[in-house]
Amino acid sequence: MAKRYGGKFSPEGDVSSQDQPSRGQFDGARVEPAGARANILFVPAIPLVFLSLNDGAIGMTIGLVAAGLLTAAAFLLREGLRAESAYNARRTARRPAFPRKIFSSVLTGLGAALASYRTEFLDAETASQVSLLAPILFGAAATVLHSVSFGLDPMKDKGMEGVDTFQQDRVARVVEDAETHLTQMTDAIKRAGDRRIEARVERFQDTARDLFRTVEEDPRDLASARKYLTVYLQGARDATVKFSDVYARTRDAQALADYSALLDDLEQNFAARTRKMLLDDRSDLTVEIDVLRDRLQREGVRLD
């Protein structure tokens, strides 16, 4: 059935504020840290596999192992770049428990060394003529060049001085569960097939993540924010799943309006909670300063 389309420049077009991009629509937009220069490292393993298929049992095995190492290195590099991006985006963060980028460099070197050894093995007439010097040099060069190109993993914690690690671990678990709810919301809203409501959900998620970062920076705020990170987000996820199922079948305008109003209420409440926690933190700082001033005055220190 034909469907009539309209817009800003169409006859009888209705220019509404919803069709106009808001100035803050792209605030908090994140760039994928694992770009083309990282994804292209998946390519070398492909020709290596096909070139190894007719090299006999030993040559094929060496080639396949080398291709597997290069592929694993590319996967680790991509995850390492994402972990580093998350580390840099936060004011307080722990160093990665598993140095993915370093291990990626090592696996790249091993893969290059095995690929070179395969060539040496196929060119040599006897096993005694196989030289290990070239594979070692190629492997070392690949490791160094990979490390120089992509750098190393963060090697120390950031902004963790004076932070209770036990509380930080509790916050990390709660935030991880909250991020899972946001991911499920993103997956569910795609079924609605409406790009504007998808963008609306993304804006709400940016507001929710502001609350996550505030709690991570001061774990003492977890008690007051726990309901927002668990109950409210779980309810938002369930409402998103239900809305997507209904809207995908019926394109009900009233359901769309009700869901948009729900997102507006949630966003306002999450933003208000974030502002309140920041004000409480500032009040705590003021109290600490006043207490220190009184103590210095009792000790006879003049504060002009």
JSON list of C-alpha atoms in Angstrom, two decimals, residues 27-256:
[
{"chain": "A", "resi": 27, "resn": "ASP", "atom": "CA", "xyz": [26.31, 15.54, 23.16]},
{"chain": "A", "resi": 28, "resn": "GLY", "atom": "CA", "xyz": [28.06, 12.51, 24.58]},
{"chain": "A", "resi": 29, "resn": "ALA", "atom": "CA", "xyz": [28.42, 10.86, 21.17]},
{"chain": "A", "resi": 30, "resn": "ARG", "atom": "CA", "xyz": [31.15, 8.27, 21.26]},
{"chain": "A", "resi": 31, "resn": "VAL", "atom": "CA", "xyz": [33.55, 7.41, 18.46]},
{"chain": "A", "resi": 32, "resn": "GLU", "atom": "CA", "xyz": [34.38, 3.75, 17.96]},
{"chain": "A", "resi": 33, "resn": "PRO", "atom": "CA", "xyz": [38.00, 3.51, 19.20]},
{"chain": "A", "resi": 34, "resn": "ALA", "atom": "CA", "xyz": [38.76, 0.41, 17.13]},
{"chain": "A", "resi": 35, "resn": "GLY", "atom": "CA", "xyz": [38.71, 1.99, 13.69]},
{"chain": "A", "resi": 36, "resn": "ALA", "atom": "CA", "xyz": [39.92, 0.87, 10.29]},
{"chain": "A", "resi": 37, "resn": "ARG", "atom": "CA", "xyz": [43.59, 0.75, 11.28]},
{"chain": "A", "resi": 38, "resn": "ALA", "atom": "CA", "xyz": [42.77, -1.87, 13.91]},
{"chain": "A", "resi": 39, "resn": "ASN", "atom": "CA", "xyz": [40.21, -3.83, 11.90]},
{"chain": "A", "resi": 40, "resn": "ILE", "atom": "CA", "xyz": [42.53, -4.10, 8.91]},
{"chain": "A", "resi": 41, "resn": "LEU", "atom": "CA", "xyz": [44.77, -6.40, 10.98]},
{"chain": "A", "resi": 42, "resn": "PHE", "atom": "CA", "xyz": [42.18, -9.15, 10.45]},
{"chain": "A", "resi": 43, "resn": "VAL", "atom": "CA", "xyz": [43.13, -9.19, 6.75]},
{"chain": "A", "resi": 44, "resn": "PRO", "atom": "CA", "xyz": [46.65, -10.78, 6.78]},
{"chain": "A", "resi": 45, "resn": "ALA", "atom": "CA", "xyz": [45.35, -14.04, 8.26]},
{"chain": "A", "resi": 46, "resn": "ILE", "atom": "CA", "xyz": [43.00, -14.62, 5.29]},
{"chain": "A", "resi": 47, "resn": "PRO", "atom": "CA", "xyz": [45.58, -15.04, 2.48]},
{"chain": "A", "resi": 48, "resn": "LEU", "atom": "CA", "xyz": [47.86, -16.93, 4.87]},
{"chain": "A", "resi": 49, "resn": "VAL", "atom": "CA", "xyz": [45.15, -19.57, 5.36]},
{"chain": "A", "resi": 50, "resn": "PHE", "atom": "CA", "xyz": [44.60, -20.07, 1.64]},
{"chain": "A", "resi": 51, "resn": "LEU", "atom": "CA", "xyz": [48.33, -20.11, 0.85]},
{"chain": "A", "resi": 52, "resn": "SER", "atom": "CA", "xyz": [48.88, -22.81, 3.47]},
{"chain": "A", "resi": 53, "resn": "LEU", "atom": "CA", "xyz": [46.28, -25.29, 2.25]},
{"chain": "A", "resi": 54, "resn": "ASN", "atom": "CA", "xyz": [48.57, -26.93, -0.35]},
{"chain": "A", "resi": 55, "resn": "ASP", "atom": "CA", "xyz": [51.81, -26.87, 1.64]},
{"chain": "A", "resi": 56, "resn": "GLY", "atom": "CA", "xyz": [51.61, -30.35, 3.10]},
{"chain": "A", "resi": 57, "resn": "ALA", "atom": "CA", "xyz": [50.69, -31.32, 6.63]},
{"chain": "A", "resi": 58, "resn": "ILE", "atom": "CA", "xyz": [53.49, -29.46, 8.42]},
{"chain": "A", "resi": 59, "resn": "GLY", "atom": "CA", "xyz": [53.38, -26.33, 6.28]},
{"chain": "A", "resi": 60, "resn": "MET", "atom": "CA", "xyz": [49.58, -26.16, 6.49]},
{"chain": "A", "resi": 61, "resn": "THR", "atom": "CA", "xyz": [49.61, -26.59, 10.27]},
{"chain": "A", "resi": 62, "resn": "ILE", "atom": "CA", "xyz": [52.22, -23.88, 10.75]},
{"chain": "A", "resi": 63, "resn": "GLY", "atom": "CA", "xyz": [50.32, -21.52, 8.47]},
{"chain": "A", "resi": 64, "resn": "LEU", "atom": "CA", "xyz": [46.98, -22.13, 10.19]},
{"chain": "A", "resi": 65, "resn": "VAL", "atom": "CA", "xyz": [48.51, -21.62, 13.63]},
{"chain": "A", "resi": 66, "resn": "ALA", "atom": "CA", "xyz": [50.12, -18.38, 12.46]},
{"chain": "A", "resi": 67, "resn": "ALA", "atom": "CA", "xyz": [46.79, -17.20, 11.02]},
{"chain": "A", "resi": 68, "resn": "GLY", "atom": "CA", "xyz": [45.05, -18.05, 14.29]},
{"chain": "A", "resi": 69, "resn": "LEU", "atom": "CA", "xyz": [47.61, -16.06, 16.28]},
{"chain": "A", "resi": 70, "resn": "LEU", "atom": "CA", "xyz": [47.23, -13.03, 13.99]},
{"chain": "A", "resi": 71, "resn": "THR", "atom": "CA", "xyz": [43.43, -13.20, 14.27]},
{"chain": "A", "resi": 72, "resn": "ALA", "atom": "CA", "xyz": [43.57, -13.49, 18.07]},
{"chain": "A", "resi": 73, "resn": "ALA", "atom": "CA", "xyz": [45.97, -10.52, 18.14]},
{"chain": "A", "resi": 74, "resn": "ALA", "atom": "CA", "xyz": [43.50, -8.43, 16.12]},
{"chain": "A", "resi": 75, "resn": "PHE", "atom": "CA", "xyz": [40.65, -9.33, 18.50]},
{"chain": "A", "resi": 76, "resn": "LEU", "atom": "CA", "xyz": [42.75, -8.45, 21.56]},
{"chain": "A", "resi": 77, "resn": "LEU", "atom": "CA", "xyz": [43.82, -5.17, 19.99]},
{"chain": "A", "resi": 78, "resn": "ARG", "atom": "CA", "xyz": [40.24, -4.15, 19.31]},
{"chain": "A", "resi": 79, "resn": "GLU", "atom": "CA", "xyz": [39.16, -4.93, 22.87]},
{"chain": "A", "resi": 80, "resn": "GLY", "atom": "CA", "xyz": [42.27, -3.23, 24.25]},
{"chain": "A", "resi": 81, "resn": "LEU", "atom": "CA", "xyz": [41.52, -0.01, 22.35]},
{"chain": "A", "resi": 82, "resn": "ARG", "atom": "CA", "xyz": [37.96, -0.02, 23.68]},
{"chain": "A", "resi": 83, "resn": "ALA", "atom": "CA", "xyz": [39.17, -0.60, 27.24]},
{"chain": "A", "resi": 84, "resn": "GLU", "atom": "CA", "xyz": [41.69, 2.23, 26.89]},
{"chain": "A", "resi": 85, "resn": "SER", "atom": "CA", "xyz": [38.98, 4.55, 25.55]},
{"chain": "A", "resi": 86, "resn": "ALA", "atom": "CA", "xyz": [36.78, 3.76, 28.55]},
{"chain": "A", "resi": 87, "resn": "TYR", "atom": "CA", "xyz": [39.76, 4.34, 30.86]},
{"chain": "A", "resi": 88, "resn": "ASN", "atom": "CA", "xyz": [40.49, 7.75, 29.31]},
{"chain": "A", "resi": 89, "resn": "ALA", "atom": "CA", "xyz": [36.82, 8.79, 29.44]},
{"chain": "A", "resi": 90, "resn": "ARG", "atom": "CA", "xyz": [36.68, 8.46, 33.24]},
{"chain": "A", "resi": 91, "resn": "ARG", "atom": "CA", "xyz": [38.29, 10.64, 35.86]},
{"chain": "A", "resi": 92, "resn": "THR", "atom": "CA", "xyz": [38.73, 7.67, 38.19]},
{"chain": "A", "resi": 93, "resn": "ALA", "atom": "CA", "xyz": [39.58, 4.28, 36.73]},
{"chain": "A", "resi": 94, "resn": "ARG", "atom": "CA", "xyz": [41.66, 1.21, 37.42]},
{"chain": "A", "resi": 95, "resn": "ARG", "atom": "CA", "xyz": [44.23, -0.06, 35.00]},
{"chain": "A", "resi": 96, "resn": "PRO", "atom": "CA", "xyz": [43.03, -3.00, 32.89]},
{"chain": "A", "resi": 97, "resn": "ALA", "atom": "CA", "xyz": [43.48, -6.27, 34.74]},
{"chain": "A", "resi": 98, "resn": "PHE", "atom": "CA", "xyz": [44.53, -7.98, 31.49]},
{"chain": "A", "resi": 99, "resn": "PRO", "atom": "CA", "xyz": [46.89, -5.95, 29.24]},
{"chain": "A", "resi": 100, "resn": "ARG", "atom": "CA", "xyz": [45.19, -6.73, 25.95]},
{"chain": "A", "resi": 101, "resn": "LYS", "atom": "CA", "xyz": [47.27, -4.46, 23.75]},
{"chain": "A", "resi": 102, "resn": "ILE", "atom": "CA", "xyz": [50.56, -5.83, 25.08]},
{"chain": "A", "resi": 103, "resn": "PHE", "atom": "CA", "xyz": [49.45, -9.41, 24.52]},
{"chain": "A", "resi": 104, "resn": "SER", "atom": "CA", "xyz": [48.19, -8.40, 21.07]},
{"chain": "A", "resi": 105, "resn": "SER", "atom": "CA", "xyz": [51.69, -7.17, 20.20]},
{"chain": "A", "resi": 106, "resn": "VAL", "atom": "CA", "xyz": [53.21, -10.42, 21.46]},
{"chain": "A", "resi": 107, "resn": "LEU", "atom": "CA", "xyz": [50.75, -12.56, 19.47]},
{"chain": "A", "resi": 108, "resn": "THR", "atom": "CA", "xyz": [51.37, -10.46, 16.36]},
{"chain": "A", "resi": 109, "resn": "GLY", "atom": "CA", "xyz": [55.10, -11.09, 16.72]},
{"chain": "A", "resi": 110, "resn": "LEU", "atom": "CA", "xyz": [54.56, -14.82, 17.21]},
{"chain": "A", "resi": 111, "resn": "GLY", "atom": "CA", "xyz": [52.26, -14.96, 14.20]},
{"chain": "A", "resi": 112, "resn": "ALA", "atom": "CA", "xyz": [54.74, -13.12, 12.01]},
{"chain": "A", "resi": 113, "resn": "ALA", "atom": "CA", "xyz": [57.56, -15.37, 13.25]},
{"chain": "A", "resi": 114, "resn": "LEU", "atom": "CA", "xyz": [55.60, -18.54, 12.45]},
{"chain": "A", "resi": 115, "resn": "ALA", "atom": "CA", "xyz": [54.65, -17.22, 9.00]},
{"chain": "A", "resi": 116, "resn": "SER", "atom": "CA", "xyz": [58.30, -16.52, 8.31]},
{"chain": "A", "resi": 117, "resn": "TYR", "atom": "CA", "xyz": [59.33, -19.94, 9.66]},
{"chain": "A", "resi": 118, "resn": "ARG", "atom": "CA", "xyz": [56.77, -21.55, 7.32]},
{"chain": "A", "resi": 119, "resn": "THR", "atom": "CA", "xyz": [58.44, -19.86, 4.36]},
{"chain": "A", "resi": 120, "resn": "GLU", "atom": "CA", "xyz": [61.89, -20.93, 5.56]},
{"chain": "A", "resi": 121, "resn": "PHE", "atom": "CA", "xyz": [60.64, -24.49, 6.06]},
{"chain": "A", "resi": 122, "resn": "LEU", "atom": "CA", "xyz": [59.14, -24.72, 2.56]},
{"chain": "A", "resi": 123, "resn": "ASP", "atom": "CA", "xyz": [62.24, -23.26, 0.87]},
{"chain": "A", "resi": 124, "resn": "ALA", "atom": "CA", "xyz": [64.72, -25.49, 2.70]},
{"chain": "A", "resi": 125, "resn": "GLU", "atom": "CA", "xyz": [65.60, -28.83, 1.19]},
{"chain": "A", "resi": 126, "resn": "THR", "atom": "CA", "xyz": [66.25, -30.47, 4.56]},
{"chain": "A", "resi": 127, "resn": "ALA", "atom": "CA", "xyz": [65.17, -29.70, 8.10]},
{"chain": "A", "resi": 128, "resn": "SER", "atom": "CA", "xyz": [68.74, -28.90, 9.09]},
{"chain": "A", "resi": 129, "resn": "GLN", "atom": "CA", "xyz": [68.82, -26.01, 6.63]},
{"chain": "A", "resi": 130, "resn": "VAL", "atom": "CA", "xyz": [65.93, -24.17, 8.31]},
{"chain": "A", "resi": 131, "resn": "SER", "atom": "CA", "xyz": [67.25, -20.98, 9.88]},
{"chain": "A", "resi": 132, "resn": "LEU", "atom": "CA", "xyz": [65.60, -19.46, 12.94]},
{"chain": "A", "resi": 133, "resn": "LEU", "atom": "CA", "xyz": [67.31, -16.08, 12.56]},
{"chain": "A", "resi": 134, "resn": "ALA", "atom": "CA", "xyz": [64.84, -14.64, 10.03]},
{"chain": "A", "resi": 135, "resn": "PRO", "atom": "CA", "xyz": [61.69, -15.72, 11.96]},
{"chain": "A", "resi": 136, "resn": "ILE", "atom": "CA", "xyz": [63.10, -14.26, 15.19]},
{"chain": "A", "resi": 137, "resn": "LEU", "atom": "CA", "xyz": [63.95, -10.96, 13.50]},
{"chain": "A", "resi": 138, "resn": "PHE", "atom": "CA", "xyz": [60.58, -10.74, 11.76]},
{"chain": "A", "resi": 139, "resn": "GLY", "atom": "CA", "xyz": [58.75, -11.56, 14.98]},
{"chain": "A", "resi": 140, "resn": "ALA", "atom": "CA", "xyz": [60.70, -9.00, 17.01]},
{"chain": "A", "resi": 141, "resn": "ALA", "atom": "CA", "xyz": [60.16, -6.32, 14.37]},
{"chain": "A", "resi": 142, "resn": "ALA", "atom": "CA", "xyz": [56.42, -7.04, 14.20]},
{"chain": "A", "resi": 143, "resn": "THR", "atom": "CA", "xyz": [56.12, -6.85, 18.00]},
{"chain": "A", "resi": 144, "resn": "VAL", "atom": "CA", "xyz": [57.96, -3.53, 18.21]},
{"chain": "A", "resi": 145, "resn": "LEU", "atom": "CA", "xyz": [56.12, -1.96, 15.28]},
{"chain": "A", "resi": 146, "resn": "HIS", "atom": "CA", "xyz": [52.76, -3.06, 16.66]},
{"chain": "A", "resi": 147, "resn": "SER", "atom": "CA", "xyz": [53.56, -1.58, 20.09]},
{"chain": "A", "resi": 148, "resn": "VAL", "atom": "CA", "xyz": [54.75, 1.69, 18.53]},
{"chain": "A", "resi": 149, "resn": "SER", "atom": "CA", "xyz": [51.67, 1.94, 16.32]},
{"chain": "A", "resi": 150, "resn": "PHE", "atom": "CA", "xyz": [49.03, 1.27, 18.97]},
{"chain": "A", "resi": 151, "resn": "GLY", "atom": "CA", "xyz": [50.84, 1.97, 22.23]},
{"chain": "A", "resi": 152, "resn": "LEU", "atom": "CA", "xyz": [50.65, 0.09, 25.49]},
{"chain": "A", "resi": 153, "resn": "ASP", "atom": "CA", "xyz": [47.80, -0.45, 27.91]},
{"chain": "A", "resi": 154, "resn": "PRO", "atom": "CA", "xyz": [47.33, 1.98, 30.83]},
{"chain": "A", "resi": 155, "resn": "MET", "atom": "CA", "xyz": [49.74, 0.71, 33.46]},
{"chain": "A", "resi": 156, "resn": "LYS", "atom": "CA", "xyz": [48.48, 2.48, 36.59]},
{"chain": "A", "resi": 157, "resn": "ASP", "atom": "CA", "xyz": [45.25, 3.44, 38.29]},
{"chain": "A", "resi": 158, "resn": "LYS", "atom": "CA", "xyz": [43.89, 6.94, 37.69]},
{"chain": "A", "resi": 159, "resn": "GLY", "atom": "CA", "xyz": [42.36, 9.12, 40.39]},
{"chain": "A", "resi": 160, "resn": "MET", "atom": "CA", "xyz": [42.14, 6.24, 42.89]},
{"chain": "A", "resi": 161, "resn": "GLU", "atom": "CA", "xyz": [44.00, 7.92, 45.75]},
{"chain": "A", "resi": 162, "resn": "GLY", "atom": "CA", "xyz": [41.87, 7.80, 48.89]},
{"chain": "A", "resi": 163, "resn": "VAL", "atom": "CA", "xyz": [39.13, 5.73, 47.24]},
{"chain": "A", "resi": 164, "resn": "ASP", "atom": "CA", "xyz": [37.74, 2.76, 49.12]},
{"chain": "A", "resi": 165, "resn": "THR", "atom": "CA", "xyz": [38.45, -0.16, 46.78]},
{"chain": "A", "resi": 166, "resn": "PHE", "atom": "CA", "xyz": [35.74, -2.30, 48.37]},
{"chain": "A", "resi": 167, "resn": "GLN", "atom": "CA", "xyz": [33.13, 0.37, 47.69]},
{"chain": "A", "resi": 168, "resn": "GLN", "atom": "CA", "xyz": [34.59, 0.88, 44.21]},
{"chain": "A", "resi": 169, "resn": "ASP", "atom": "CA", "xyz": [34.11, -2.82, 43.45]},
{"chain": "A", "resi": 170, "resn": "ARG", "atom": "CA", "xyz": [30.48, -2.61, 44.60]},
{"chain": "A", "resi": 171, "resn": "VAL", "atom": "CA", "xyz": [29.90, 0.38, 42.35]},
{"chain": "A", "resi": 172, "resn": "ALA", "atom": "CA", "xyz": [31.55, -1.39, 39.43]},
{"chain": "A", "resi": 173, "resn": "ARG", "atom": "CA", "xyz": [29.20, -4.35, 39.75]},
{"chain": "A", "resi": 174, "resn": "VAL", "atom": "CA", "xyz": [26.10, -2.15, 39.97]},
{"chain": "A", "resi": 175, "resn": "VAL", "atom": "CA", "xyz": [27.19, 0.00, 37.03]},
{"chain": "A", "resi": 176, "resn": "GLU", "atom": "CA", "xyz": [27.95, -3.09, 34.97]},
{"chain": "A", "resi": 177, "resn": "ASP", "atom": "CA", "xyz": [24.40, -4.35, 35.57]},
{"chain": "A", "resi": 178, "resn": "ALA", "atom": "CA", "xyz": [23.04, -0.90, 34.72]},
{"chain": "A", "resi": 179, "resn": "GLU", "atom": "CA", "xyz": [25.00, -0.85, 31.46]},
{"chain": "A", "resi": 180, "resn": "THR", "atom": "CA", "xyz": [23.48, -4.24, 30.64]},
{"chain": "A", "resi": 181, "resn": "HIS", "atom": "CA", "xyz": [20.00, -2.71, 31.02]},
{"chain": "A", "resi": 182, "resn": "LEU", "atom": "CA", "xyz": [20.97, 0.14, 28.67]},
{"chain": "A", "resi": 183, "resn": "THR", "atom": "CA", "xyz": [22.32, -2.31, 26.10]},
{"chain": "A", "resi": 184, "resn": "GLN", "atom": "CA", "xyz": [19.10, -4.30, 26.24]},
{"chain": "A", "resi": 185, "resn": "MET", "atom": "CA", "xyz": [17.14, -1.06, 25.75]},
{"chain": "A", "resi": 186, "resn": "THR", "atom": "CA", "xyz": [19.18, -0.30, 22.64]},
{"chain": "A", "resi": 187, "resn": "ASP", "atom": "CA", "xyz": [18.58, -3.75, 21.22]},
{"chain": "A", "resi": 188, "resn": "ALA", "atom": "CA", "xyz": [14.84, -3.60, 21.97]},
{"chain": "A", "resi": 189, "resn": "ILE", "atom": "CA", "xyz": [14.16, -0.13, 20.55]},
{"chain": "A", "resi": 190, "resn": "LYS", "atom": "CA", "xyz": [15.62, -1.12, 17.18]},
{"chain": "A", "resi": 191, "resn": "ARG", "atom": "CA", "xyz": [12.59, -3.35, 16.67]},
{"chain": "A", "resi": 192, "resn": "ALA", "atom": "CA", "xyz": [10.36, -0.26, 16.67]},
{"chain": "A", "resi": 193, "resn": "GLY", "atom": "CA", "xyz": [11.91, 0.85, 13.38]},
{"chain": "A", "resi": 194, "resn": "ASP", "atom": "CA", "xyz": [11.77, 4.57, 14.21]},
{"chain": "A", "resi": 195, "resn": "ARG", "atom": "CA", "xyz": [15.07, 6.43, 14.09]},
{"chain": "A", "resi": 196, "resn": "ARG", "atom": "CA", "xyz": [13.75, 9.43, 16.03]},
{"chain": "A", "resi": 197, "resn": "ILE", "atom": "CA", "xyz": [12.72, 7.36, 19.03]},
{"chain": "A", "resi": 198, "resn": "GLU", "atom": "CA", "xyz": [16.05, 5.52, 18.86]},
{"chain": "A", "resi": 199, "resn": "ALA", "atom": "CA", "xyz": [17.82, 8.89, 19.10]},
{"chain": "A", "resi": 200, "resn": "ARG", "atom": "CA", "xyz": [15.54, 9.80, 22.02]},
{"chain": "A", "resi": 201, "resn": "VAL", "atom": "CA", "xyz": [16.55, 6.63, 23.85]},
{"chain": "A", "resi": 202, "resn": "GLU", "atom": "CA", "xyz": [20.21, 7.43, 23.20]},
{"chain": "A", "resi": 203, "resn": "ARG", "atom": "CA", "xyz": [19.80, 10.86, 24.79]},
{"chain": "A", "resi": 204, "resn": "PHE", "atom": "CA", "xyz": [18.25, 9.31, 27.87]},
{"chain": "A", "resi": 205, "resn": "GLN", "atom": "CA", "xyz": [21.11, 6.83, 28.05]},
{"chain": "A", "resi": 206, "resn": "ASP", "atom": "CA", "xyz": [23.64, 9.68, 27.94]},
{"chain": "A", "resi": 207, "resn": "THR", "atom": "CA", "xyz": [21.87, 11.27, 30.94]},
{"chain": "A", "resi": 208, "resn": "ALA", "atom": "CA", "xyz": [21.89, 7.93, 32.77]},
{"chain": "A", "resi": 209, "resn": "ARG", "atom": "CA", "xyz": [25.61, 7.50, 32.10]},
{"chain": "A", "resi": 210, "resn": "ASP", "atom": "CA", "xyz": [26.27, 10.93, 33.63]},
{"chain": "A", "resi": 211, "resn": "LEU", "atom": "CA", "xyz": [24.79, 9.50, 36.82]},
{"chain": "A", "resi": 212, "resn": "PHE", "atom": "CA", "xyz": [26.99, 6.40, 36.46]},
{"chain": "A", "resi": 213, "resn": "ARG", "atom": "CA", "xyz": [30.14, 8.51, 36.22]},
{"chain": "A", "resi": 214, "resn": "THR", "atom": "CA", "xyz": [29.12, 10.61, 39.23]},
{"chain": "A", "resi": 215, "resn": "VAL", "atom": "CA", "xyz": [28.65, 7.49, 41.36]},
{"chain": "A", "resi": 216, "resn": "GLU", "atom": "CA", "xyz": [31.93, 6.01, 40.15]},
{"chain": "A", "resi": 217, "resn": "GLU", "atom": "CA", "xyz": [33.82, 9.14, 41.14]},
{"chain": "A", "resi": 218, "resn": "ASP", "atom": "CA", "xyz": [32.32, 9.09, 44.66]},
{"chain": "A", "resi": 219, "resn": "PRO", "atom": "CA", "xyz": [31.21, 5.56, 45.69]},
{"chain": "A", "resi": 220, "resn": "ARG", "atom": "CA", "xyz": [29.52, 7.01, 48.79]},
{"chain": "A", "resi": 221, "resn": "ASP", "atom": "CA", "xyz": [26.70, 8.15, 46.48]},
{"chain": "A", "resi": 222, "resn": "LEU", "atom": "CA", "xyz": [25.80, 4.54, 45.65]},
{"chain": "A", "resi": 223, "resn": "ALA", "atom": "CA", "xyz": [23.24, 4.24, 48.47]},
{"chain": "A", "resi": 224, "resn": "SER", "atom": "CA", "xyz": [21.19, 7.21, 47.23]},
{"chain": "A", "resi": 225, "resn": "ALA", "atom": "CA", "xyz": [21.51, 6.27, 43.55]},
{"chain": "A", "resi": 226, "resn": "ARG", "atom": "CA", "xyz": [21.03, 2.49, 43.77]},
{"chain": "A", "resi": 227, "resn": "LYS", "atom": "CA", "xyz": [17.29, 2.70, 43.06]},
{"chain": "A", "resi": 228, "resn": "TYR", "atom": "CA", "xyz": [18.02, 4.65, 39.87]},
{"chain": "A", "resi": 229, "resn": "LEU", "atom": "CA", "xyz": [20.67, 2.18, 38.72]},
{"chain": "A", "resi": 230, "resn": "THR", "atom": "CA", "xyz": [18.57, -0.91, 39.37]},
{"chain": "A", "resi": 231, "resn": "VAL", "atom": "CA", "xyz": [14.80, -0.52, 39.77]},
{"chain": "A", "resi": 232, "resn": "TYR", "atom": "CA", "xyz": [14.26, 2.47, 37.47]},
{"chain": "A", "resi": 233, "resn": "LEU", "atom": "CA", "xyz": [16.56, 1.25, 34.71]},
{"chain": "A", "resi": 234, "resn": "GLN", "atom": "CA", "xyz": [15.06, -2.22, 34.83]},
{"chain": "A", "resi": 235, "resn": "GLY", "atom": "CA", "xyz": [11.60, -0.68, 34.54]},
{"chain": "A", "resi": 236, "resn": "ALA", "atom": "CA", "xyz": [12.77, 1.47, 31.61]},
{"chain": "A", "resi": 237, "resn": "ARG", "atom": "CA", "xyz": [14.13, -1.62, 29.89]},
{"chain": "A", "resi": 238, "resn": "ASP", "atom": "CA", "xyz": [10.86, -3.54, 30.37]},
{"chain": "A", "resi": 239, "resn": "ALA", "atom": "CA", "xyz": [8.82, -0.58, 29.10]},
{"chain": "A", "resi": 240, "resn": "THR", "atom": "CA", "xyz": [11.10, -0.30, 26.05]},
{"chain": "A", "resi": 241, "resn": "VAL", "atom": "CA", "xyz": [10.66, -3.98, 25.22]},
{"chain": "A", "resi": 242, "resn": "LYS", "atom": "CA", "xyz": [6.88, -3.74, 25.49]},
{"chain": "A", "resi": 243, "resn": "PHE", "atom": "CA", "xyz": [6.69, -0.49, 23.52]},
{"chain": "A", "resi": 244, "resn": "SER", "atom": "CA", "xyz": [8.85, -1.87, 20.70]},
{"chain": "A", "resi": 245, "resn": "ASP", "atom": "CA", "xyz": [6.65, -4.96, 20.35]},
{"chain": "A", "resi": 246, "resn": "VAL", "atom": "CA", "xyz": [3.43, -2.89, 20.28]},
{"chain": "A", "resi": 247, "resn": "TYR", "atom": "CA", "xyz": [4.73, -0.09, 18.04]},
{"chain": "A", "resi": 248, "resn": "ALA", "atom": "CA", "xyz": [6.30, -2.46, 15.51]},
{"chain": "A", "resi": 249, "resn": "ARG", "atom": "CA", "xyz": [2.89, -4.10, 14.97]},
{"chain": "A", "resi": 250, "resn": "THR", "atom": "CA", "xyz": [0.47, -1.18, 15.24]},
{"chain": "A", "resi": 251, "resn": "ARG", "atom": "CA", "xyz": [2.47, 2.08, 14.72]},
{"chain": "A", "resi": 252, "resn": "ASP", "atom": "CA", "xyz": [0.24, 3.47, 17.49]},
{"chain": "A", "resi": 253, "resn": "ALA", "atom": "CA", "xyz": [0.85, 7.22, 17.82]},
{"chain": "A", "resi": 254, "resn": "GLN", "atom": "CA", "xyz": [-0.53, 7.27, 21.35]},
{"chain": "A", "resi": 255, "resn": "ALA", "atom": "CA", "xyz": [1.89, 4.53, 22.43]},
{"chain": "A", "resi": 256, "resn": "LEU", "atom": "CA", "xyz": [4.72, 6.58, 20.93]}
]
